[in-house]
Coordinates of C-alpha atoms and ligand atoms in Angstrom, one line a residue:
Chain A
M1 CA 0.0 0.0 0.0
T2 CA 1.4 3.3 -1.1
Q3 CA 0.9 6.5 1.0
L4 CA 2.3 9.5 -0.6
A5 CA 3.2 12.4 1.6
L6 CA 5.4 15.4 2.2
V7 CA 8.0 15.6 4.8
I8 CA 8.9 19.2 5.8
D9 CA 12.2 20.0 7.4
L10 CA 11.7 22.8 9.9
N11 CA 15.4 23.0 10.4
V12 CA 15.8 24.0 6.7
C13 CA 12.7 26.1 6.0
V14 CA 13.7 29.7 5.7
G15 CA 10.2 31.1 5.4
C16 CA 10.5 32.4 1.9
H17 CA 6.9 31.4 0.8
A18 CA 8.2 30.0 -2.5
C19 CA 6.1 26.9 -1.9
V20 CA 3.1 29.0 -1.3
T21 CA 3.4 31.0 -4.5
N22 CA 4.3 28.0 -6.6
C23 CA 1.4 26.0 -5.2
K24 CA -1.0 28.8 -5.9
Q25 CA 0.4 29.2 -9.4
W26 CA 0.1 25.6 -10.3
N27 CA -3.3 25.1 -8.8
T28 CA -4.8 28.3 -10.1
S29 CA -3.8 27.3 -13.6
G30 CA -5.3 23.8 -13.5
A31 CA -8.4 22.3 -15.1
A32 CA -10.4 22.9 -11.9
G33 CA -10.4 26.7 -12.4
A34 CA -8.7 29.6 -10.7
L35 CA -8.2 29.8 -6.9
T36 CA -10.1 32.8 -5.8
D37 CA -8.4 36.1 -5.0
F38 CA -10.1 39.1 -3.4
N39 CA -8.3 42.5 -3.2
P40 CA -5.0 40.9 -4.2
Y41 CA -3.4 44.4 -4.4
E42 CA -5.3 46.2 -1.7
A43 CA -4.9 46.5 2.0
E44 CA -6.8 43.3 2.9
P45 CA -5.8 40.7 0.4
N46 CA -7.7 37.5 0.8
G47 CA -8.1 34.3 -1.1
T48 CA -7.8 30.5 -1.4
F49 CA -4.4 28.8 -0.8
F50 CA -3.7 25.1 -0.4
N51 CA -0.5 25.8 1.4
R52 CA 0.5 28.6 3.8
V53 CA 3.7 29.4 5.7
Q54 CA 3.3 30.6 9.2
T55 CA 5.9 32.0 11.5
F56 CA 6.4 31.5 15.2
E57 CA 8.9 32.8 17.7
V58 CA 10.0 30.3 20.3
G59 CA 11.7 31.2 23.6
T60 CA 12.2 34.5 25.5
F61 CA 14.3 37.3 24.0
P62 CA 17.2 37.3 23.5
N63 CA 17.2 33.5 23.4
T64 CA 14.6 33.1 20.7
E65 CA 14.4 31.1 17.6
T66 CA 12.2 31.9 14.6
V67 CA 10.4 28.9 13.3
H68 CA 8.7 29.0 9.9
F69 CA 6.0 26.5 9.6
P70 CA 4.5 25.4 6.2
K71 CA 1.0 24.1 6.6
S72 CA -1.1 22.1 4.1
C73 CA -3.3 19.0 4.2
L74 CA -1.5 16.2 5.9
H75 CA -3.2 13.4 3.9
C76 CA -4.1 11.6 7.1
E77 CA -4.2 7.8 7.0
D78 CA -7.4 8.0 9.1
P79 CA -8.8 11.2 7.9
P80 CA -11.8 12.5 9.9
C81 CA -12.8 14.8 7.1
V82 CA -13.7 11.9 4.7
P83 CA -16.4 9.8 6.5
V84 CA -18.4 12.9 7.5
C85 CA -18.8 14.2 3.9
P86 CA -22.5 13.6 2.9
T87 CA -21.9 13.5 -0.8
G88 CA -18.7 11.4 -1.1
A89 CA -17.0 14.4 -2.7
S90 CA -14.2 14.0 -0.1
Y91 CA -12.4 10.7 -0.5
K92 CA -9.1 9.0 0.1
R93 CA -7.6 7.2 -2.8
K94 CA -6.8 3.6 -2.1
S95 CA -4.0 3.5 -4.6
D96 CA -1.7 6.2 -3.2
G97 CA -3.4 7.5 0.0
I98 CA -4.1 11.1 -1.4
V99 CA -7.1 12.8 0.1
L100 CA -9.0 14.6 -2.5
V101 CA -12.2 16.6 -3.1
D102 CA -14.3 16.1 -6.2
Y103 CA -15.3 19.6 -7.0
D104 CA -18.2 18.4 -9.2
K105 CA -19.8 16.6 -6.3
C106 CA -19.1 19.0 -3.4
I107 CA -22.2 20.9 -2.3
G108 CA -20.1 23.3 -0.2
C109 CA -21.6 22.3 3.2
K110 CA -18.2 22.8 4.9
Y111 CA -18.8 19.9 7.2
C112 CA -15.5 18.3 6.3
S113 CA -13.6 21.4 7.4
W114 CA -15.2 21.2 10.8
A115 CA -14.0 17.6 11.2
C116 CA -10.3 18.3 10.3
P117 CA -8.4 19.4 13.3
Y118 CA -5.7 21.2 11.3
G119 CA -7.6 23.9 9.5
V120 CA -6.1 23.0 6.1
R121 CA -9.3 22.9 4.0
E122 CA -10.4 26.2 2.6
F123 CA -13.8 26.9 1.2
D124 CA -13.4 28.7 -2.1
E125 CA -15.8 31.7 -2.0
Q126 CA -16.1 31.9 -5.8
R127 CA -16.3 28.3 -6.9
R128 CA -18.4 27.6 -3.8
V129 CA -16.7 24.3 -3.1
M130 CA -14.3 23.0 -0.5
T131 CA -10.6 23.0 -1.7
K132 CA -7.4 21.7 -0.3
C133 CA -3.9 20.4 -1.2
T134 CA -4.1 17.7 -3.9
L135 CA -0.6 16.6 -3.4
C136 CA -0.3 17.9 -7.0
V137 CA -2.0 14.7 -8.2
D138 CA -2.1 16.4 -11.6
R139 CA 1.7 16.7 -11.7
I140 CA 3.1 13.6 -10.1
Y141 CA 1.7 11.1 -12.6
D142 CA 2.0 13.3 -15.7
E143 CA 4.2 11.4 -18.1
K144 CA 4.5 14.4 -20.3
L145 CA 6.7 16.0 -17.7
P146 CA 10.3 15.0 -17.4
E147 CA 10.6 12.4 -14.6
A148 CA 12.5 14.8 -12.3
E149 CA 9.6 17.2 -12.4
R150 CA 6.9 14.7 -11.5
K151 CA 6.8 16.1 -8.0
P152 CA 4.6 18.6 -6.2
S153 CA 5.0 22.2 -7.2
C154 CA 5.9 23.2 -3.7
V155 CA 8.7 20.6 -3.5
L156 CA 10.2 21.8 -6.8
A157 CA 10.0 25.4 -5.7
C158 CA 11.6 25.2 -2.3
P159 CA 15.1 26.8 -2.6
P160 CA 16.8 25.2 0.4
G161 CA 15.1 21.8 -0.2
A162 CA 13.0 21.7 3.0
R163 CA 10.2 19.7 1.4
L164 CA 10.6 16.0 0.6
F165 CA 8.1 14.0 -1.3
G166 CA 7.6 10.2 -1.4
D167 CA 5.9 7.1 -0.1
V168 CA 6.0 6.9 3.7
H169 CA 5.0 3.2 3.5
D170 CA 8.1 2.3 1.6
P171 CA 10.8 2.0 4.3
E172 CA 13.6 2.8 1.8
S173 CA 12.0 6.0 0.4
V174 CA 13.7 9.4 1.0
V175 CA 10.8 10.4 3.2
S176 CA 10.8 7.3 5.4
I177 CA 14.6 7.5 5.8
A178 CA 14.3 11.2 6.8
I179 CA 11.5 10.4 9.3
R180 CA 13.5 7.6 10.7
E181 CA 16.9 9.2 10.9
R182 CA 15.9 12.8 11.8
A183 CA 13.1 12.1 14.3
G184 CA 10.2 13.0 12.0
Y185 CA 6.9 13.7 13.9
A186 CA 3.2 14.1 13.3
L187 CA 1.1 17.2 14.2
M188 CA -1.5 16.9 16.9
P189 CA -1.1 13.1 17.4
E190 CA -3.8 13.3 20.1
H191 CA -6.5 13.4 17.4
A192 CA -5.4 9.9 16.1
T193 CA -5.6 11.1 12.5
Q194 CA -2.3 9.5 11.6
P195 CA -1.1 12.3 9.3
A196 CA 1.0 11.0 6.4
N197 CA 2.9 14.3 6.2
H198 CA 5.6 14.5 8.8
Y199 CA 7.8 17.4 10.1
L200 CA 11.5 17.2 10.9
P201 CA 12.5 19.0 14.0
R202 CA 15.0 21.8 14.5
R203 CA 18.5 20.6 15.2
K204 CA 21.6 22.2 16.7
T205 CA 24.1 22.6 13.9
G206 CA 27.8 22.2 14.8
F207 CA 30.9 20.1 14.4
T208 CA 34.0 19.3 16.5
I209 CA 37.6 20.0 15.5
R210 CA 40.3 17.8 17.0
D211 CA 43.8 19.1 17.5
D212 CA 45.3 16.6 15.1
E213 CA 43.1 17.9 12.4
L214 CA 44.4 21.5 12.9
Y215 CA 48.0 20.2 12.6
R216 CA 47.2 17.9 9.8
A217 CA 48.3 14.6 11.3
D218 CA 47.7 13.0 7.9
N219 CA 50.4 15.2 6.3
P220 CA 52.8 12.9 4.4
H221 CA 55.7 14.6 6.2
K222 CA 54.4 13.2 9.4
I223 CA 53.5 9.6 8.5
D224 CA 56.9 8.2 9.2
G225 CA 56.2 8.0 12.9
A226 CA 58.4 11.0 13.9
P227 CA 57.0 12.4 17.1
F228 CA 54.5 15.1 16.6
D229 CA 55.9 18.4 18.0
R230 CA 53.4 21.1 18.7
D231 CA 56.1 23.7 19.0
L232 CA 57.5 23.4 15.5
P233 CA 56.3 26.1 13.2
P234 CA 53.9 24.8 10.6
T235 CA 55.4 23.6 7.3
N236 CA 54.4 25.1 4.0
E237 CA 52.2 22.0 3.3
E238 CA 50.4 22.5 6.5
L239 CA 49.6 26.1 5.6
N240 CA 48.3 25.2 2.2
Chain B
M1 CA -17.0 28.2 15.7
R2 CA -18.8 30.8 13.7
P3 CA -22.6 30.3 14.1
A4 CA -24.1 29.3 10.7
F5 CA -27.4 31.1 10.6
S6 CA -29.2 28.8 8.3
V7 CA -28.3 26.0 10.7
L8 CA -29.6 27.9 13.7
F9 CA -33.0 28.2 11.9
L10 CA -32.9 24.6 10.6
T11 CA -32.3 22.9 13.9
T12 CA -34.7 25.1 16.0
L13 CA -37.5 24.9 13.5
I14 CA -37.4 21.2 12.9
G15 CA -36.8 20.6 16.6
A16 CA -40.0 22.4 17.4
G17 CA -41.8 20.5 14.6
Q18 CA -40.7 17.1 15.9
G19 CA -41.6 18.1 19.4
L20 CA -45.0 19.2 18.3
F21 CA -45.5 15.9 16.5
L22 CA -44.6 13.9 19.7
A23 CA -47.0 16.1 21.7
L24 CA -49.9 15.7 19.3
F25 CA -49.5 12.0 19.0
M26 CA -49.4 11.7 22.8
C27 CA -52.7 13.6 22.9
E28 CA -54.2 11.3 20.4
L29 CA -52.9 8.3 22.4
L30 CA -53.8 9.4 25.9
A31 CA -56.8 11.7 25.5
P32 CA -58.6 10.7 22.3
A33 CA -61.8 12.2 23.5
S34 CA -60.4 15.7 23.8
V35 CA -58.8 15.9 20.4
S36 CA -60.6 16.3 17.1
S37 CA -59.3 15.0 13.8
N38 CA -59.2 18.6 12.5
F39 CA -57.1 19.6 15.6
L40 CA -54.5 16.9 14.8
A41 CA -54.6 17.6 11.0
G42 CA -54.1 21.3 11.7
G43 CA -51.2 20.5 14.0
S44 CA -49.6 18.4 11.3
A45 CA -49.9 21.3 9.0
I46 CA -48.0 23.5 11.5
I47 CA -45.3 20.8 11.7
L48 CA -45.2 20.7 7.9
V49 CA -44.7 24.5 7.7
L50 CA -42.0 24.5 10.4
C51 CA -40.0 21.6 8.9
S52 CA -40.3 23.0 5.4
L53 CA -39.0 26.3 6.5
G54 CA -36.2 24.5 8.2
L55 CA -35.5 22.6 5.1
I56 CA -35.5 25.8 3.0
A57 CA -33.2 27.5 5.6
S58 CA -30.7 24.6 5.3
F59 CA -30.3 25.3 1.6
F60 CA -28.8 28.7 2.4
H61 CA -26.0 26.9 4.1
L62 CA -24.8 25.2 0.9
G63 CA -22.4 26.5 -1.7
H64 CA -24.1 24.5 -4.3
P65 CA -27.8 24.0 -3.3
E66 CA -28.6 22.7 -6.7
R67 CA -26.5 19.6 -5.9
A68 CA -28.2 19.1 -2.5
W69 CA -29.6 15.7 -3.7
R70 CA -26.1 14.3 -3.7
S71 CA -25.9 14.7 0.1
A72 CA -28.1 11.6 0.5
M73 CA -25.3 9.4 -0.9
M74 CA -23.1 8.7 2.0
W75 CA -25.6 7.6 4.6
R76 CA -23.4 4.7 5.6
T77 CA -20.8 7.0 7.2
S78 CA -22.2 10.5 7.4
W79 CA -24.7 11.7 10.0
L80 CA -25.3 14.8 7.8
S81 CA -26.3 12.5 5.0
R82 CA -28.6 10.5 7.3
E83 CA -30.3 13.7 8.4
V84 CA -30.8 14.7 4.8
I85 CA -32.8 11.4 4.4
A86 CA -34.5 11.5 7.8
L87 CA -35.9 15.0 7.5
P88 CA -37.9 14.6 4.3
A89 CA -39.0 11.2 5.6
F90 CA -40.3 12.7 8.8
I91 CA -42.1 15.5 6.8
A92 CA -43.7 12.8 4.6
V93 CA -44.9 10.8 7.5
D94 CA -46.2 13.9 9.2
F95 CA -48.0 14.8 6.0
A96 CA -49.5 11.3 5.8
Y97 CA -50.6 11.6 9.5
G98 CA -52.3 14.9 8.9
L99 CA -53.9 13.7 5.7
A100 CA -55.2 10.5 7.4
H101 CA -56.8 12.6 10.1
W102 CA -58.2 15.2 7.7
T103 CA -59.7 12.7 5.3
G104 CA -60.8 10.3 8.0
F105 CA -58.6 7.6 6.4
G106 CA -57.9 6.1 9.8
H107 CA -54.8 4.0 10.7
T108 CA -53.6 7.2 12.4
L109 CA -52.1 5.4 15.4
L110 CA -50.0 3.3 13.1
I111 CA -48.9 6.2 11.0
G112 CA -48.3 8.2 14.2
T113 CA -46.1 5.5 15.6
V114 CA -44.0 5.6 12.5
G115 CA -43.9 9.4 12.8
V116 CA -42.7 9.1 16.4
V117 CA -39.9 6.8 15.4
M118 CA -39.0 9.1 12.5
A119 CA -39.0 12.1 14.9
V120 CA -36.7 10.4 17.3
V121 CA -34.4 9.2 14.4
L122 CA -34.3 12.8 13.1
F123 CA -33.3 14.1 16.6
I124 CA -30.5 11.6 16.7
C125 CA -29.3 12.4 13.2
T126 CA -29.4 16.2 13.8
A127 CA -27.6 16.0 17.1
M128 CA -25.0 13.4 15.9
I129 CA -23.9 15.8 13.1
Y130 CA -22.4 17.8 15.9
A131 CA -21.7 15.1 18.5
A132 CA -19.7 13.1 15.9
I133 CA -17.1 15.8 15.3
K134 CA -14.5 14.4 17.7
V135 CA -12.2 17.4 17.5
L136 CA -14.8 19.7 19.0
K137 CA -14.9 18.5 22.6
E138 CA -17.8 20.8 23.4
W139 CA -20.0 18.9 21.0
S140 CA -18.6 15.4 21.1
H141 CA -20.6 14.3 24.1
P142 CA -23.9 12.5 24.8
L143 CA -25.2 15.7 26.3
T144 CA -25.4 17.2 22.8
L145 CA -27.8 14.4 21.9
V146 CA -29.8 14.9 25.1
N147 CA -30.0 18.7 24.6
F148 CA -31.0 18.8 20.9
T149 CA -33.7 16.2 21.7
L150 CA -34.9 17.7 24.9
L151 CA -34.9 21.3 23.7
G152 CA -36.8 20.3 20.6
I153 CA -39.4 18.3 22.5
T154 CA -39.8 21.2 25.0
S155 CA -40.4 23.9 22.4
G156 CA -42.7 21.6 20.6
M157 CA -44.7 20.9 23.8
T158 CA -44.9 24.7 24.5
L159 CA -46.2 25.2 21.0
A160 CA -48.7 22.3 21.5
A161 CA -50.0 24.1 24.6
A162 CA -50.4 27.4 22.7
Y163 CA -52.1 25.6 19.8
A164 CA -54.4 23.7 22.2
G165 CA -55.3 27.0 23.8
F166 CA -57.1 27.9 20.6
F167 CA -58.6 24.6 19.4
A168 CA -58.6 22.1 22.2
P169 CA -59.0 24.0 25.5
D170 CA -59.3 20.8 27.5
L171 CA -55.7 20.0 26.8
T172 CA -54.2 23.4 27.4
V173 CA -53.6 22.7 31.1
P174 CA -51.9 19.3 30.9
L175 CA -49.9 20.3 27.9
S176 CA -48.7 23.5 29.6
Q177 CA -47.8 21.5 32.7
A178 CA -45.9 19.0 30.5
A179 CA -44.1 22.0 28.9
F180 CA -43.2 23.3 32.3
V181 CA -41.7 20.1 33.5
L182 CA -39.8 19.6 30.2
T183 CA -38.4 23.2 30.5
V184 CA -37.2 22.4 34.0
L185 CA -35.6 19.2 32.7
A186 CA -34.0 21.0 29.7
L187 CA -32.7 23.7 32.1
L188 CA -30.9 21.0 34.1
M189 CA -29.5 19.2 31.1
R190 CA -28.4 22.4 29.2
G191 CA -27.0 23.7 32.5
A192 CA -25.0 20.4 32.8
S193 CA -23.5 20.9 29.4
L194 CA -22.7 24.6 30.0
W195 CA -21.0 23.5 33.2
R196 CA -19.1 20.7 31.5
N197 CA -18.0 22.9 28.5
A198 CA -16.7 25.7 30.8
R199 CA -14.4 23.2 32.5
L200 CA -13.0 21.4 29.4
T201 CA -9.3 21.3 28.9
P202 CA -8.4 21.4 25.2
A203 CA -6.9 18.2 23.8
S204 CA -4.4 20.2 21.7
T205 CA -1.9 22.9 22.5
L206 CA 0.2 25.2 20.3
Q207 CA 3.0 22.8 21.3
S208 CA 1.3 19.8 19.8
A209 CA 0.0 21.8 16.9
I210 CA 3.5 22.6 15.6
G211 CA 5.4 19.9 17.4
I212 CA 7.7 22.2 19.4
R213 CA 7.9 21.5 23.1
H214 CA 8.7 24.9 24.5
P215 CA 6.5 26.7 27.0
R216 CA 6.8 30.1 25.3
I217 CA 5.7 30.2 21.6
V218 CA 4.4 33.4 20.0
Q219 CA 2.8 33.5 16.6
K220 CA 4.3 36.2 14.3
A221 CA 2.6 35.5 11.0
Q222 CA -0.5 33.5 9.9
G223 CA 0.5 33.2 6.3
A224 CA -2.2 35.6 5.2
M225 CA -2.6 39.4 5.7
G226 CA -6.3 39.9 5.2
G227 CA -7.6 36.9 7.0
S228 CA -8.6 33.6 5.5
Y229 CA -11.2 30.9 5.6
N230 CA -9.5 29.8 8.8
T231 CA -10.1 33.1 10.5
R232 CA -13.6 33.5 9.2
E233 CA -15.2 30.0 9.8
Y234 CA -13.8 29.0 13.1
F235 CA -14.1 32.2 15.2
H236 CA -17.4 33.9 16.1
G237 CA -15.6 37.2 16.1
K238 CA -18.0 38.9 18.6
S239 CA -17.0 40.6 21.8
I240 CA -17.3 39.0 25.2
K241 CA -20.0 41.5 26.0
F242 CA -22.0 40.3 23.0
V243 CA -21.5 36.6 24.0
R244 CA -22.7 37.4 27.5
G245 CA -25.7 39.1 26.1
V246 CA -26.5 36.0 24.0
I247 CA -26.2 33.8 27.2
V248 CA -28.7 36.1 29.0
V249 CA -31.2 35.9 26.1
M250 CA -30.8 32.1 26.1
I251 CA -31.4 31.7 29.8
L252 CA -34.3 34.1 29.9
G253 CA -35.8 33.1 26.6
V254 CA -35.5 29.3 26.7
F255 CA -36.0 28.7 30.4
V256 CA -37.0 31.6 32.8
L257 CA -39.7 33.4 30.9
P258 CA -41.4 30.3 29.5
L259 CA -41.5 28.9 33.0
V260 CA -43.2 32.0 34.2
L261 CA -45.6 32.3 31.2
V262 CA -46.3 28.8 29.9
L263 CA -49.2 28.1 32.3
T264 CA -51.0 31.4 31.5
L265 CA -49.8 32.7 28.1
P266 CA -48.4 29.6 26.3
L267 CA -48.3 31.4 22.9
L268 CA -46.1 34.2 24.2
A269 CA -44.1 31.5 26.0
F270 CA -43.5 29.7 22.8
V271 CA -42.4 32.8 20.9
L272 CA -40.0 33.8 23.6
Q273 CA -38.7 30.2 23.9
Y274 CA -38.1 30.1 20.1
I275 CA -36.1 33.3 20.2
G276 CA -34.2 31.9 23.2
L277 CA -33.4 28.8 21.3
L278 CA -31.9 30.8 18.4
A279 CA -29.6 32.3 21.1
E280 CA -29.0 28.9 22.5
R281 CA -27.9 27.5 19.1
W282 CA -25.8 30.6 18.5
Y283 CA -24.0 30.0 21.7
F284 CA -23.7 26.3 21.0
F285 CA -21.6 27.2 18.0
A286 CA -19.7 30.0 19.7
E287 CA -18.7 28.0 22.7
A288 CA -17.0 25.3 20.5
K289 CA -13.3 25.9 20.3
H290 CA -11.8 24.3 17.2
P291 CA -8.2 23.1 17.6
Q292 CA -7.3 24.7 14.3
N293 CA -7.6 28.1 16.1
L294 CA -4.3 27.3 17.7
Y295 CA -2.7 28.2 14.3
Y296 CA -4.4 31.6 14.3
Q297 CA -3.5 33.2 17.6
G298 CA -1.6 36.2 16.3
N299 CA -0.3 38.3 13.4
S300 CA 2.2 41.0 13.9
Ligands
LIG1 S1 -5.1 17.1 7.3 FE1 -7.3 17.5 7.5 S2 -8.1 17.7 5.4 FE2 -6.1 16.7 5.3 S3 -6.6 14.5 5.4 FE3 -6.1 15.2 7.5 S4 -8.1 15.6 8.3 FE4 -8.4 15.6 6.1
LIG2 S1 -18.0 20.8 1.8 FE1 -18.0 19.3 0.0 S2 -16.3 17.9 0.5 FE2 -16.8 19.0 2.4 S3 -18.3 17.7 3.5 FE3 -19.5 19.1 2.3 S4 -19.8 18.1 0.3 FE4 -18.2 17.0 1.3
LIG3 S1 1.5 19.3 -3.0 FE1 0.8 20.7 -4.6 S2 -1.3 21.3 -3.9 FE2 -0.2 20.4 -2.1 S3 0.8 22.2 -1.1 FE3 2.3 21.3 -2.5 S4 2.0 22.5 -4.4 FE4 0.2 22.8 -3.1

């Protein structure tokens, strides 16, 4: 069983909103029609987005960290938004686990958006239907695209590569390895929705330098076993 | 949650309709000598009007009302879908009940029993729409079921007393008394849910929402400048003063004034109780705190 998902590395995200704009661009240009925008150039811009980046400040000044937090549908393995839908417009695909809304069936009752704990569904005020991240289902299987581009728009757009895409049920996929090796976690586990998307936590970045590295113990001039003397001035090779 | 006005009207109107049906059928069952067929047929007509108005109101909630028929599809999993089937079914049985009385067709006890079952089923479906939303702790509790049912029956009984005041005077007193007792009962149960909801601890925190275990997290940006569906749909956006005012209208309207008036002026009691119920339903939405609100605490 495949379960496609995004893994978002909060240690890498710089909060540039490139994923937001590329998501909007791709999805507003699709067959399903434009994503609504009201007052796009006025004081109170407002519209439909499938993906947003929020910013939080953690800690007390001056010891604070700024955390940028991209937020889109998590394609839950047990999605509470699906069984409540009265029309069947909201459904989870068996083949790849993507949760989708059929815009031709949706009556715009908004009930699904009440059931999702994460607030990632957005009712489109012009099309009058519920919308949300499609995991770019209209890109990832498109054989007209070069294989490297059969990925979600947001993933392709991310400059520092904070967004990974793959099958979280395949233990050898890039996303499974990232979750395993970098302590990937799910949002609001208390609601038992089993989100497929995971987030990678912030990490302290640093490395240790040992003395013998500074003095280049591997310098060929030193491999004959002659005792290492700290007080000797560095050789030319060592300086280069 | 932001109160959805069409839903306030839908649930209060059909609740009163179902309650009135139960009251009328009880009259036919327990005091057949005091009720005429025309009285029961007229009552059924009132129920028909109430429920049809509710049905019409519900269409205003939809983005695509012309596709409303599709909402009957997923009755296996969705309580909303079940309600969409149960409401017209109840209206149909009520219509048959009234028609049977009006034309003298008979079998009214049989049709009425089916109607009672449908009324109860409809109460369950309506309440479960809310009680089934697990992420809303205020709603996800048996008290939601109890209150939707009890408040519907109570308002229907008050309406029955008012109606009997005009066309079946013998029944006014017992119906008013029943409405009085039900109002007291409803006060206790709604009070219990208000008490419970005021003491709930949310299941989620900002820490679990973004997965960062630090006691001090402050939101700096929501990812939108002019608000979004998230800031519109899940917040009632009214001041504390306004909310307190709604609570006062609810307590006076649904409980206190009808208790004072129902034995003497049942029609006025019903009108006030209905207005109170609109306030009650408004507050039912407003008091539910959605976990997604954790992502929308600030913008600087
Ligand atoms: S994140 Fe929300 S909308 Fe997406 S699958 Fe989970 S419950 Fe449904
Ligand atoms: S808004 Fe559309 S997708 Fe959501 S529950 Fe209603 S019909 Fe289903
Ligand atoms: S997967 Fe596609 S639809 Fe989903 S957030 Fe990324 S770009 Fe938007």
